[in-house]
PDB file of C-alpha atoms in Angstrom:
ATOM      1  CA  UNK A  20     102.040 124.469 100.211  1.00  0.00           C
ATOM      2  CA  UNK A  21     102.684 127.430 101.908  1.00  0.00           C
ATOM      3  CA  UNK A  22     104.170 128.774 105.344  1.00  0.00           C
ATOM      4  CA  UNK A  23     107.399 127.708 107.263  1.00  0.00           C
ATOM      5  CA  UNK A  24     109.242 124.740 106.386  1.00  0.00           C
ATOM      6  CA  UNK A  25     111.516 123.651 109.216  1.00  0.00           C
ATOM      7  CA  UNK A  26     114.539 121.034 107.625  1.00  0.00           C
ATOM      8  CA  UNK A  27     116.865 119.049 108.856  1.00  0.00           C
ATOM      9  CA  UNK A  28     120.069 118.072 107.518  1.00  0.00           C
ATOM     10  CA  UNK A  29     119.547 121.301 105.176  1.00  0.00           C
ATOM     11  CA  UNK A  30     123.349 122.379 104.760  1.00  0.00           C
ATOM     12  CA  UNK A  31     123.649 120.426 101.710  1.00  0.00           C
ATOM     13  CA  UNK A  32     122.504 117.276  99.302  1.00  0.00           C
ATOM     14  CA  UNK A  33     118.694 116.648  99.727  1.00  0.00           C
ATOM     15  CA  UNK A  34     118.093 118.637 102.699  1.00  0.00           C
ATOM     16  CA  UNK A  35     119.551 121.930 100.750  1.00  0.00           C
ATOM     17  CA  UNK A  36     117.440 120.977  97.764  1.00  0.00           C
ATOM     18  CA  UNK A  37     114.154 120.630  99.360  1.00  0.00           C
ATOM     19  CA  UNK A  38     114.944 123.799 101.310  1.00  0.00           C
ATOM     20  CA  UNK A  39     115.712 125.339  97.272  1.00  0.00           C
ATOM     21  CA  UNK A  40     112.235 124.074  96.253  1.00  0.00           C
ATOM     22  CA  UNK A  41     110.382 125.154  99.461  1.00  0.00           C
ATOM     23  CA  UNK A  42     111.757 128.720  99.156  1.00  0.00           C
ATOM     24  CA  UNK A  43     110.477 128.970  95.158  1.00  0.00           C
ATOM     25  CA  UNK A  44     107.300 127.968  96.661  1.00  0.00           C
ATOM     26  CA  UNK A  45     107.088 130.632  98.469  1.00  0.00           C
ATOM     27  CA  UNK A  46     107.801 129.366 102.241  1.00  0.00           C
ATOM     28  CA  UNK A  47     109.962 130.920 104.799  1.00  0.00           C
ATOM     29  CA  UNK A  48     112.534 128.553 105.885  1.00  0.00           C
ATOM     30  CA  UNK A  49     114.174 127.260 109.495  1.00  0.00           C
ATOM     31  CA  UNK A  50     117.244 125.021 108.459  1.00  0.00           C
ATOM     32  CA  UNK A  51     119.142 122.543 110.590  1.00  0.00           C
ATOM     33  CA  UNK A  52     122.845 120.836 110.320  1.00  0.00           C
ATOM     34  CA  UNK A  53     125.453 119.771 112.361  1.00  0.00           C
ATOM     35  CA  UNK A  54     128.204 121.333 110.104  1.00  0.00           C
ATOM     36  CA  UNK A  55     127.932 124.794 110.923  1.00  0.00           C
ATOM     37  CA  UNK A  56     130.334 126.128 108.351  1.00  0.00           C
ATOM     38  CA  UNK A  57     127.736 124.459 105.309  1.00  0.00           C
ATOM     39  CA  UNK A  58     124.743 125.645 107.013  1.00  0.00           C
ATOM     40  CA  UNK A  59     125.877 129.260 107.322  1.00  0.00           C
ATOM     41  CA  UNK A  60     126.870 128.861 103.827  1.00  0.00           C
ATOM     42  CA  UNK A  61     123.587 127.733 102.779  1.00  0.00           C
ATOM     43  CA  UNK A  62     121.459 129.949 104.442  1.00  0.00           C
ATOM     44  CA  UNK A  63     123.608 132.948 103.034  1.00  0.00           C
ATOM     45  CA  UNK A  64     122.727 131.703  99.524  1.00  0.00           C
ATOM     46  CA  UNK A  65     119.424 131.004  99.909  1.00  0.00           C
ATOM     47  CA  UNK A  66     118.594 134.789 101.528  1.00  0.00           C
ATOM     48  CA  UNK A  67     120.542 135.776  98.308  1.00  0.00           C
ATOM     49  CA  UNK A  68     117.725 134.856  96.674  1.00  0.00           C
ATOM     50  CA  UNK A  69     114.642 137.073  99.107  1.00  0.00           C
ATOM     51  CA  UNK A  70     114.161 133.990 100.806  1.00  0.00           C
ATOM     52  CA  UNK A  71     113.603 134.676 104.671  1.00  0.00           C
ATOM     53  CA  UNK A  72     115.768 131.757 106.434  1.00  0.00           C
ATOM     54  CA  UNK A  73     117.107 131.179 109.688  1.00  0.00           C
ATOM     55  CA  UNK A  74     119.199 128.303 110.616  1.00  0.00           C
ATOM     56  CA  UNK A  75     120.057 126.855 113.487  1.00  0.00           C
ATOM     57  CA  UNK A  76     123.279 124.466 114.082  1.00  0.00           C
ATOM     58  CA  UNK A  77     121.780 121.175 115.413  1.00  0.00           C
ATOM     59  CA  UNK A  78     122.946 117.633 116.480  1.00  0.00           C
ATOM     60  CA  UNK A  79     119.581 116.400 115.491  1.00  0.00           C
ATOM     61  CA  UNK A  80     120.173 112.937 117.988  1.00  0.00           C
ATOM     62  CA  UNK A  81     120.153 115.457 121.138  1.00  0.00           C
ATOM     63  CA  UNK A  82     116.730 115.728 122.265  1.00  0.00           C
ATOM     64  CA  UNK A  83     117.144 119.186 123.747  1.00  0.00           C
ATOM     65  CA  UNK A  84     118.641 120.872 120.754  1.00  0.00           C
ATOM     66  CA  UNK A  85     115.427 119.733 118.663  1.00  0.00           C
ATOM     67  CA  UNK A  86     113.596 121.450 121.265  1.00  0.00           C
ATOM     68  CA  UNK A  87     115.914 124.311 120.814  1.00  0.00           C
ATOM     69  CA  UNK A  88     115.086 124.265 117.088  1.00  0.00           C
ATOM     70  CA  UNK A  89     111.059 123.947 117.379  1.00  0.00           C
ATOM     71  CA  UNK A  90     111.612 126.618 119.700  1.00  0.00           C
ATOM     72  CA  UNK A  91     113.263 129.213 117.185  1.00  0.00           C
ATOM     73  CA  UNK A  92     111.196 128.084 114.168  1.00  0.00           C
ATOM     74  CA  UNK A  93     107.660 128.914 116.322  1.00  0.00           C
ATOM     75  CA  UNK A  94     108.922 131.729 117.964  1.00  0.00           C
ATOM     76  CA  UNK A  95     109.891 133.589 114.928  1.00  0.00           C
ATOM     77  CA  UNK A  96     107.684 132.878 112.267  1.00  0.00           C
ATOM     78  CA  UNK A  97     104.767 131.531 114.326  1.00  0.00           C
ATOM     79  CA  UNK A  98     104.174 128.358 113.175  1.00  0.00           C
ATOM     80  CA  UNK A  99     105.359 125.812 110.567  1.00  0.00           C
ATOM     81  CA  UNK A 100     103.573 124.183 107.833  1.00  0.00           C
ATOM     82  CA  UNK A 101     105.979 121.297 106.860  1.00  0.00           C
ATOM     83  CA  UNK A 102     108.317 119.253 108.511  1.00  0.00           C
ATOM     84  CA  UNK A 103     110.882 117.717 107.203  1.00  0.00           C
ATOM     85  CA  UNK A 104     113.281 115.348 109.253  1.00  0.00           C
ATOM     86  CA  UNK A 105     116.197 114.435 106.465  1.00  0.00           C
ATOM     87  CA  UNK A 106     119.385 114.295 108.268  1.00  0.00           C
ATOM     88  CA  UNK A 107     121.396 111.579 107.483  1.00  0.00           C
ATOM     89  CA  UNK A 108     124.409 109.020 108.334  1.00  0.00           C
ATOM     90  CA  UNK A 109     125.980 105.832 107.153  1.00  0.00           C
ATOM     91  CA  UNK A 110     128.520 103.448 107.796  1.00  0.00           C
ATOM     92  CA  UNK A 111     129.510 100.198 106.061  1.00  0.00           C
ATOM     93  CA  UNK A 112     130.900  96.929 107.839  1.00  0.00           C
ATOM     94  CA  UNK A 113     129.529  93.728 107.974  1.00  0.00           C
ATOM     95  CA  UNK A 114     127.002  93.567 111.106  1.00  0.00           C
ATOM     96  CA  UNK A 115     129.325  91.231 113.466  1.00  0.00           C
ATOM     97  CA  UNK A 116     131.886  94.530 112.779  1.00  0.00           C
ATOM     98  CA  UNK A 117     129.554  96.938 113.841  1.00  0.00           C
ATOM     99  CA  UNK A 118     130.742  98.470 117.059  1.00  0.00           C
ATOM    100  CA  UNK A 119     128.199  99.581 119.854  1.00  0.00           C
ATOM    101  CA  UNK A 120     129.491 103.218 118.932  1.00  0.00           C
ATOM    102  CA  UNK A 121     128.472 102.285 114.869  1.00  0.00           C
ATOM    103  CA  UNK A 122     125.269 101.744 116.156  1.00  0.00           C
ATOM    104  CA  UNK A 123     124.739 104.544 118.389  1.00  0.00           C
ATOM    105  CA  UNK A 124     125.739 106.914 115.878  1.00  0.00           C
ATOM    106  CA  UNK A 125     123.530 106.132 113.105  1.00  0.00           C
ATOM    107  CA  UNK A 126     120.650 105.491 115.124  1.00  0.00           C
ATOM    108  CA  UNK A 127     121.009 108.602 116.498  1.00  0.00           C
ATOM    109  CA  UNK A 128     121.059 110.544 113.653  1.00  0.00           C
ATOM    110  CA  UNK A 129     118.862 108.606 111.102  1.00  0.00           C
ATOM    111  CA  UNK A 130     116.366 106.954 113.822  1.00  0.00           C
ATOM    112  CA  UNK A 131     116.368 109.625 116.539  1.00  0.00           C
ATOM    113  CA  UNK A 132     116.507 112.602 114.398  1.00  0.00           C
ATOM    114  CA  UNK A 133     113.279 112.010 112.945  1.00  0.00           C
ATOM    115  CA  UNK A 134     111.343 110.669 116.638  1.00  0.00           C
ATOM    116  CA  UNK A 135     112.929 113.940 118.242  1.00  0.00           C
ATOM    117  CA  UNK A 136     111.910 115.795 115.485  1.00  0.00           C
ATOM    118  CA  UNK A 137     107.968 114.650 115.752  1.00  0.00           C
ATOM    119  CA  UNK A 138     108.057 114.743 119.346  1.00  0.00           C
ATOM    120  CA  UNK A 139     109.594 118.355 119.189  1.00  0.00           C
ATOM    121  CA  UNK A 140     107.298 120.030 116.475  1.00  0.00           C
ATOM    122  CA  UNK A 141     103.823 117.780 115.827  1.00  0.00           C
ATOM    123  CA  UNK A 142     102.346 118.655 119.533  1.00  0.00           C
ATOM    124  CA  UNK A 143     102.368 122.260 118.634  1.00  0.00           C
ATOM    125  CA  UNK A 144     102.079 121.711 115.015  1.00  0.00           C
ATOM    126  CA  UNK A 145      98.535 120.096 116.003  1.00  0.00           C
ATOM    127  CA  UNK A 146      97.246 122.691 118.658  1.00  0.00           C
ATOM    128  CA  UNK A 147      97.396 125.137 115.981  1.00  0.00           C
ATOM    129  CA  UNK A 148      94.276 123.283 114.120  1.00  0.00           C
ATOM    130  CA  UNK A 149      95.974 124.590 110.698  1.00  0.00           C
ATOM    131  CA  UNK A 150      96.928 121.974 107.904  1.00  0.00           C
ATOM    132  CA  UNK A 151     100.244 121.082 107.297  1.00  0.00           C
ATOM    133  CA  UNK A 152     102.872 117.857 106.275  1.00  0.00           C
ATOM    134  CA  UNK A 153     105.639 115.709 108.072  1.00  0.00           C
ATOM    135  CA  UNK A 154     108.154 113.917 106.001  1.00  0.00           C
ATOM    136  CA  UNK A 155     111.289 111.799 106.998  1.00  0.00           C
ATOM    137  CA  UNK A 156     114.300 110.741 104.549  1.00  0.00           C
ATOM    138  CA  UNK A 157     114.632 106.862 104.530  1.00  0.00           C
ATOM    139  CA  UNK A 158     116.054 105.366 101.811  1.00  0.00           C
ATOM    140  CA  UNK A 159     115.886 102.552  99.029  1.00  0.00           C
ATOM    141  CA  UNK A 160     117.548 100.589 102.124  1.00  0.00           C
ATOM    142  CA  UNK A 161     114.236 101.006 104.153  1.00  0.00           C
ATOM    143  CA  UNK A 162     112.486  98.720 102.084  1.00  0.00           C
ATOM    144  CA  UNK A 163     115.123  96.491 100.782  1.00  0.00           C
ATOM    145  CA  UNK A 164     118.699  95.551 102.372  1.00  0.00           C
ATOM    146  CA  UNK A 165     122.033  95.685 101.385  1.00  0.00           C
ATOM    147  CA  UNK A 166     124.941  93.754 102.691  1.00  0.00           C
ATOM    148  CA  UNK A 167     127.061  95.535 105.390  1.00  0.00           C
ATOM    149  CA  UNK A 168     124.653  98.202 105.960  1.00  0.00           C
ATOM    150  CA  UNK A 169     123.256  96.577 108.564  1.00  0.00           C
ATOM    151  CA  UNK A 170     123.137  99.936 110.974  1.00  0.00           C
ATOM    152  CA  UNK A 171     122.553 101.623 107.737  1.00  0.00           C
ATOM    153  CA  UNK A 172     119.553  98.964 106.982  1.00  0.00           C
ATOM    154  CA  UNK A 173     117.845  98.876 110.589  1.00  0.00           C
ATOM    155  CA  UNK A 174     117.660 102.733 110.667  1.00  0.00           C
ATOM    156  CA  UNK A 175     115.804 103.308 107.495  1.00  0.00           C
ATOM    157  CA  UNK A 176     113.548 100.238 107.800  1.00  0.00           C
ATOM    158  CA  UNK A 177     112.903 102.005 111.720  1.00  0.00           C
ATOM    159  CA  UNK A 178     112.022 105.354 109.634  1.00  0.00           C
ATOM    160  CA  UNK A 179     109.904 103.913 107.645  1.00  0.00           C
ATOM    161  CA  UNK A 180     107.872 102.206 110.194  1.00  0.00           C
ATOM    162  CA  UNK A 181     107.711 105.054 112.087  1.00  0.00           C
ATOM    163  CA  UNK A 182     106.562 107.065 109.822  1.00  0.00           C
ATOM    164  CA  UNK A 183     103.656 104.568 109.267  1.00  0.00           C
ATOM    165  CA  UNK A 184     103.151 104.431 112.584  1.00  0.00           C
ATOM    166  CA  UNK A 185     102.462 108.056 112.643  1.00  0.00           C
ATOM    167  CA  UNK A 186     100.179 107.866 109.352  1.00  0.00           C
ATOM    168  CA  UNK A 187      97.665 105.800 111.243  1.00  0.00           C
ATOM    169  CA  UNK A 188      97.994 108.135 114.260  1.00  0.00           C
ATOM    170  CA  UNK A 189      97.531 111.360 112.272  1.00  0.00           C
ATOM    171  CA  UNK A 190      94.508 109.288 110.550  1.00  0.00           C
ATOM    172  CA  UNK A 191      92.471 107.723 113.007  1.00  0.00           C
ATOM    173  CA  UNK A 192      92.192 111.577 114.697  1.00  0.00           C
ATOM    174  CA  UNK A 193      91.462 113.074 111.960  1.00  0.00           C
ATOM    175  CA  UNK A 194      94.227 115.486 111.764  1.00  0.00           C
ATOM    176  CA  UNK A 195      94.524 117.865 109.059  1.00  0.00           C
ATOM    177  CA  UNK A 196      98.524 116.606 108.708  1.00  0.00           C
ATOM    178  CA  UNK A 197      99.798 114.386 106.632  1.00  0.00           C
ATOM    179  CA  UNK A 198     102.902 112.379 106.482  1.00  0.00           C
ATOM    180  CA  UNK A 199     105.133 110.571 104.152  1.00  0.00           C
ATOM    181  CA  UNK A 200     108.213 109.149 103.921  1.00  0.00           C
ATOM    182  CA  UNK A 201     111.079 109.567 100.724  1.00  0.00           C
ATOM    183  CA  UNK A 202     112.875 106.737 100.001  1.00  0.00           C
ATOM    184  CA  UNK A 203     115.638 107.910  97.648  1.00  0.00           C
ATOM    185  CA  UNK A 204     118.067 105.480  95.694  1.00  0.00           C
ATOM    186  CA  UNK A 205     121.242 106.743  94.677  1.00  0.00           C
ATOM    187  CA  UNK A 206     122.159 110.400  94.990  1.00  0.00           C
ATOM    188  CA  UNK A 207     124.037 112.117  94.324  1.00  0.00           C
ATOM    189  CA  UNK A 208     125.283 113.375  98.067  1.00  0.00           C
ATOM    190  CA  UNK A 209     128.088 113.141 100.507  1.00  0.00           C
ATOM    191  CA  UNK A 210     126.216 110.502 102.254  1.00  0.00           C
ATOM    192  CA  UNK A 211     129.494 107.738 101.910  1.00  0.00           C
ATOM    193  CA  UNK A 212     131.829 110.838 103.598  1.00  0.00           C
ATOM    194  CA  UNK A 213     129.262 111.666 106.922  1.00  0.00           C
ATOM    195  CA  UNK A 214     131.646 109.816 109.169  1.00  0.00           C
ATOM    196  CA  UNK A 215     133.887 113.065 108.543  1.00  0.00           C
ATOM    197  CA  UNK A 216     131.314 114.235 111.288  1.00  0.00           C
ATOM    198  CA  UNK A 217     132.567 111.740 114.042  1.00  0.00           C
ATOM    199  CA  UNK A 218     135.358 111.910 116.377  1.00  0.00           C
ATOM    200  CA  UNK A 219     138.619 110.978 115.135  1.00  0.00           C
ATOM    201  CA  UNK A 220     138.731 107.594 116.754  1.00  0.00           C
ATOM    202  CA  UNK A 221     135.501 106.534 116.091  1.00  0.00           C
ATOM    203  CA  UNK A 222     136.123 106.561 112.443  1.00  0.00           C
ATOM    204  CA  UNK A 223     135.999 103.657 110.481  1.00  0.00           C
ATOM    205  CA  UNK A 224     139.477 102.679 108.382  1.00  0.00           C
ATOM    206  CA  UNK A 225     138.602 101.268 105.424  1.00  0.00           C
ATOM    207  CA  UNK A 226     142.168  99.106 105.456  1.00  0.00           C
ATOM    208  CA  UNK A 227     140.765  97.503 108.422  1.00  0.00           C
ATOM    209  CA  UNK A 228     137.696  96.507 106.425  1.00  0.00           C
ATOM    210  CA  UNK A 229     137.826  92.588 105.019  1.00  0.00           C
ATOM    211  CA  UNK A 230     137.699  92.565 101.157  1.00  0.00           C
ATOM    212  CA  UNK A 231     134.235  92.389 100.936  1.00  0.00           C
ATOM    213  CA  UNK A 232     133.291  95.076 103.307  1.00  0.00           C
ATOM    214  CA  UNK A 233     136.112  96.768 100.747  1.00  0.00           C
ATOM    215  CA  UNK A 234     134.359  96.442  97.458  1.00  0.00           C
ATOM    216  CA  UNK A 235     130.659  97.594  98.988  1.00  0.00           C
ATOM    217  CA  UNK A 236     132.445 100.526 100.079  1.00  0.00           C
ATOM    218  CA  UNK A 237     133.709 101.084  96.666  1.00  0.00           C
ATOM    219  CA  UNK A 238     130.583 100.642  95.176  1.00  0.00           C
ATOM    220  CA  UNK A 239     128.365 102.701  97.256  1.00  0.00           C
ATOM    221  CA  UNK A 240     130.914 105.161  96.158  1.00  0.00           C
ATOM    222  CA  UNK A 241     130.183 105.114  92.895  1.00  0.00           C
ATOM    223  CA  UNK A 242     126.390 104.095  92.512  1.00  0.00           C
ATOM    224  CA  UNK A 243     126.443 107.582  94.797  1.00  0.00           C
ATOM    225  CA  UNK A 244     128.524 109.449  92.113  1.00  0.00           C
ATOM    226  CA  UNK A 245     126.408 108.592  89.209  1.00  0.00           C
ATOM    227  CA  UNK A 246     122.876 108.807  91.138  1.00  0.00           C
ATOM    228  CA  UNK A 247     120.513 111.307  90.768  1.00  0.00           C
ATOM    229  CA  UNK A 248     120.641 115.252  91.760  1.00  0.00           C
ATOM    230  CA  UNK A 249     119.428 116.072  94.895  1.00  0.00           C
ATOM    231  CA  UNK A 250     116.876 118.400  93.416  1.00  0.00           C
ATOM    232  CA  UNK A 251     114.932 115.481  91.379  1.00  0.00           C
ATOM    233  CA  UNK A 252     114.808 113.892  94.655  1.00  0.00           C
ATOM    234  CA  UNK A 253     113.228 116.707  96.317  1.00  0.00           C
ATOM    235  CA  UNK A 254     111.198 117.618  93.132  1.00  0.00           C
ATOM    236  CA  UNK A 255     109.645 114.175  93.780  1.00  0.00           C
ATOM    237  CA  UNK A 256     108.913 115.067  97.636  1.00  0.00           C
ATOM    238  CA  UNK A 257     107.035 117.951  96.917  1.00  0.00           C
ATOM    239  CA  UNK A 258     104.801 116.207  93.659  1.00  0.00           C
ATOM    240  CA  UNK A 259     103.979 113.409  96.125  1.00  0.00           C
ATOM    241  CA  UNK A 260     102.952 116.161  99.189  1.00  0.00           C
ATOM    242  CA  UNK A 261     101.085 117.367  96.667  1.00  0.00           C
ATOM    243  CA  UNK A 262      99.283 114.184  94.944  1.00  0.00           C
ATOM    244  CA  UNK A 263      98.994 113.212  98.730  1.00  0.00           C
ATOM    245  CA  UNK A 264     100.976 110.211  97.806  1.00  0.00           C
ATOM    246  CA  UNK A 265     102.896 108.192 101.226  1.00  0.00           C
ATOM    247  CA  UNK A 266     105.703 106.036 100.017  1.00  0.00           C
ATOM    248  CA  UNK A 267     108.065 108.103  97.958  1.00  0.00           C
ATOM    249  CA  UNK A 268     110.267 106.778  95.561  1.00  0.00           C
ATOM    250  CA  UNK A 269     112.580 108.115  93.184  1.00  0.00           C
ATOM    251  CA  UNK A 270     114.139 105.599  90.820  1.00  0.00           C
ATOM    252  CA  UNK A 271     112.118 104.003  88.400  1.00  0.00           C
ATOM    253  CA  UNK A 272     113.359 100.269  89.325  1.00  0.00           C
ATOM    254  CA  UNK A 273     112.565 101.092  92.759  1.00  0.00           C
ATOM    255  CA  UNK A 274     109.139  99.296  92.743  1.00  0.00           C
ATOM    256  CA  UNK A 275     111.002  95.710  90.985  1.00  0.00           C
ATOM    257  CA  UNK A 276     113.336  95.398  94.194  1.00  0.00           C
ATOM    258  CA  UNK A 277     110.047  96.101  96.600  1.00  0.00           C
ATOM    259  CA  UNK A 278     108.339  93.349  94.803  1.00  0.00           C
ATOM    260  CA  UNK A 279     111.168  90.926  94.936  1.00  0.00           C
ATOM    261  CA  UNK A 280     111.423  91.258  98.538  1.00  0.00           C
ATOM    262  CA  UNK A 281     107.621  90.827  98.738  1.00  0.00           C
ATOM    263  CA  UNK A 282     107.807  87.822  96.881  1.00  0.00           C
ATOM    264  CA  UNK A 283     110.400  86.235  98.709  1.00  0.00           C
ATOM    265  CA  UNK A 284     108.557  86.748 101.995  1.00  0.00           C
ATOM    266  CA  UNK A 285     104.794  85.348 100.605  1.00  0.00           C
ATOM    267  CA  UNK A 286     107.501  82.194  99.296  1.00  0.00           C
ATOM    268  CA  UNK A 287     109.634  81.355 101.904  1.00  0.00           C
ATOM    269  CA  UNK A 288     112.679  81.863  99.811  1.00  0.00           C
ATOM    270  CA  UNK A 289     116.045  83.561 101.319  1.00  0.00           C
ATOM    271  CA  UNK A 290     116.269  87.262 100.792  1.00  0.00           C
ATOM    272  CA  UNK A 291     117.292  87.574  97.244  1.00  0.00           C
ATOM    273  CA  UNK A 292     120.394  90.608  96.711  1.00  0.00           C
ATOM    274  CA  UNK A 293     118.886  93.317  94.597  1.00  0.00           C
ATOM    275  CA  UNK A 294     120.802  95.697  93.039  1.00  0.00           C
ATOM    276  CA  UNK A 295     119.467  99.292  93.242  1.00  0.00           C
TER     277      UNK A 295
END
């Protein structure tokens, strides 16, 4: 794959790794965060290397600065090739703790950052009649779900629909795009620290978390510290863009938990808890 590659949540974790592998392909890059301090940092290291990168400090849940960064990405290198919505949020509390503001942040972010993204860049992206790929960042917990995740949960599962959704669009016009969606477990990311990005108030106190919200905090912690590197994750983006493969997963028992649930449904047993 060649051309631009436009990515958001590309200051750091996954998003800065697929940016890493897009550039040693070869593709000019257009990167998006909401931590401007990361972003310039990551940009600077990436031109380091010859890349040609611009970057572009967006709060991917605002509509307008999407638009904003479709508009810099086509305006300076003409068009873009692949599009990849990543950024990211998460919060853990148990879903009858989950405040209107919980909700409206990570849907935002995780559910609104990719639909802004699409309705920012495909329009264009199909005038130009040239090939090119969309991807979005789910996660394991778009196909399975944990407990209190439950914004967490509803997101991803969204993403992944969507991203379905716009499969079968892309399909039944015969588009020369493609889509698929990556649906990472455990990496090795700041993903358990993004409410650092929220107003102070709106943070979420972990001593005002029952003991079982506690633990899964705890744990998510450390399943995150001893996941994979970002870069195997985006490794696998780009080998499945390039086998033209949809659902991409990372983790080898990723396809065991999918079953499960699958079975449970075609049963009519309860949801069984799979560890990831």
């Amino acid at each position: 794959m060649t051309g631009t590659a436009v990515i958001t949540g590309a200051a750091e974790g996954i998003g800065r790794a697929i940016a890493e592998e897009a550039a040693v392909r070869g593709m000019r890059l257009v990167l998006a965060d909401i931590d401007a301090a990361w972003l310039e940092a990551t940009v600077a290291a990436l031109r380091a290397t010859g890349a040609e990168v611009e970057g572009l400090r967006t709060d991917v849940s605002k509509a307008a600065e999407v638009d904003a960064l479709a508009d810099l990405a086509f305006s300076r290198f003409g068009g873009v090739g692949l599009l990849v919505a990543n950024a990211g949020v998460a919060c853990a509390k148990p879903v009858w703790e989950t405040t209107p503001g919980d909700w409206e942040w990570v849907m935002g972010v995780n559910l609104y950052g990719v639909t802004n993204a699409l309705r920012s860049f495909l329009p264009r992206m199909l005038a130009s009649g040239d090939p090119g790929h969309v991807s979005a960042t789910a996660s394991m917990a778009g196909l399975l779900s944990l407990p209190s995740m439950a914004a967490y949960n509803a997101s991803k599962h969204a993403v992944v629909t969507v991203m379905e959704g716009l499969h079968h669009d892309l399909t039944v016009r015969g588009a020369k795009i493609g889509a698929s969606v990556l649906c990472p477990g455990w990496v090795r990311t700041r993903i358990a620290l993004s409410e650092r990005n929220r107003t102070a108030g709106e943070v979420t106190r972990p001593e005002a978390l029952d003991p079982v919200a506690r633990k899964m905090v705890g744990a998510v912690h450390q399943a995150v510290s001893q996941g994979i590197e970002p870069r195997d994750a985006a490794k696998a983006l780009f080998t499945a863009i390039d086998e033209k493969r949809f659902y991409v997963l990372t983790h080898a028992n990723s396809r065991s938990g999918v079953k499960s649930r699958l079975e449970d449904i075609l049963a009519d047993r309860v949801p069984t808890l799979v560890r990831l």
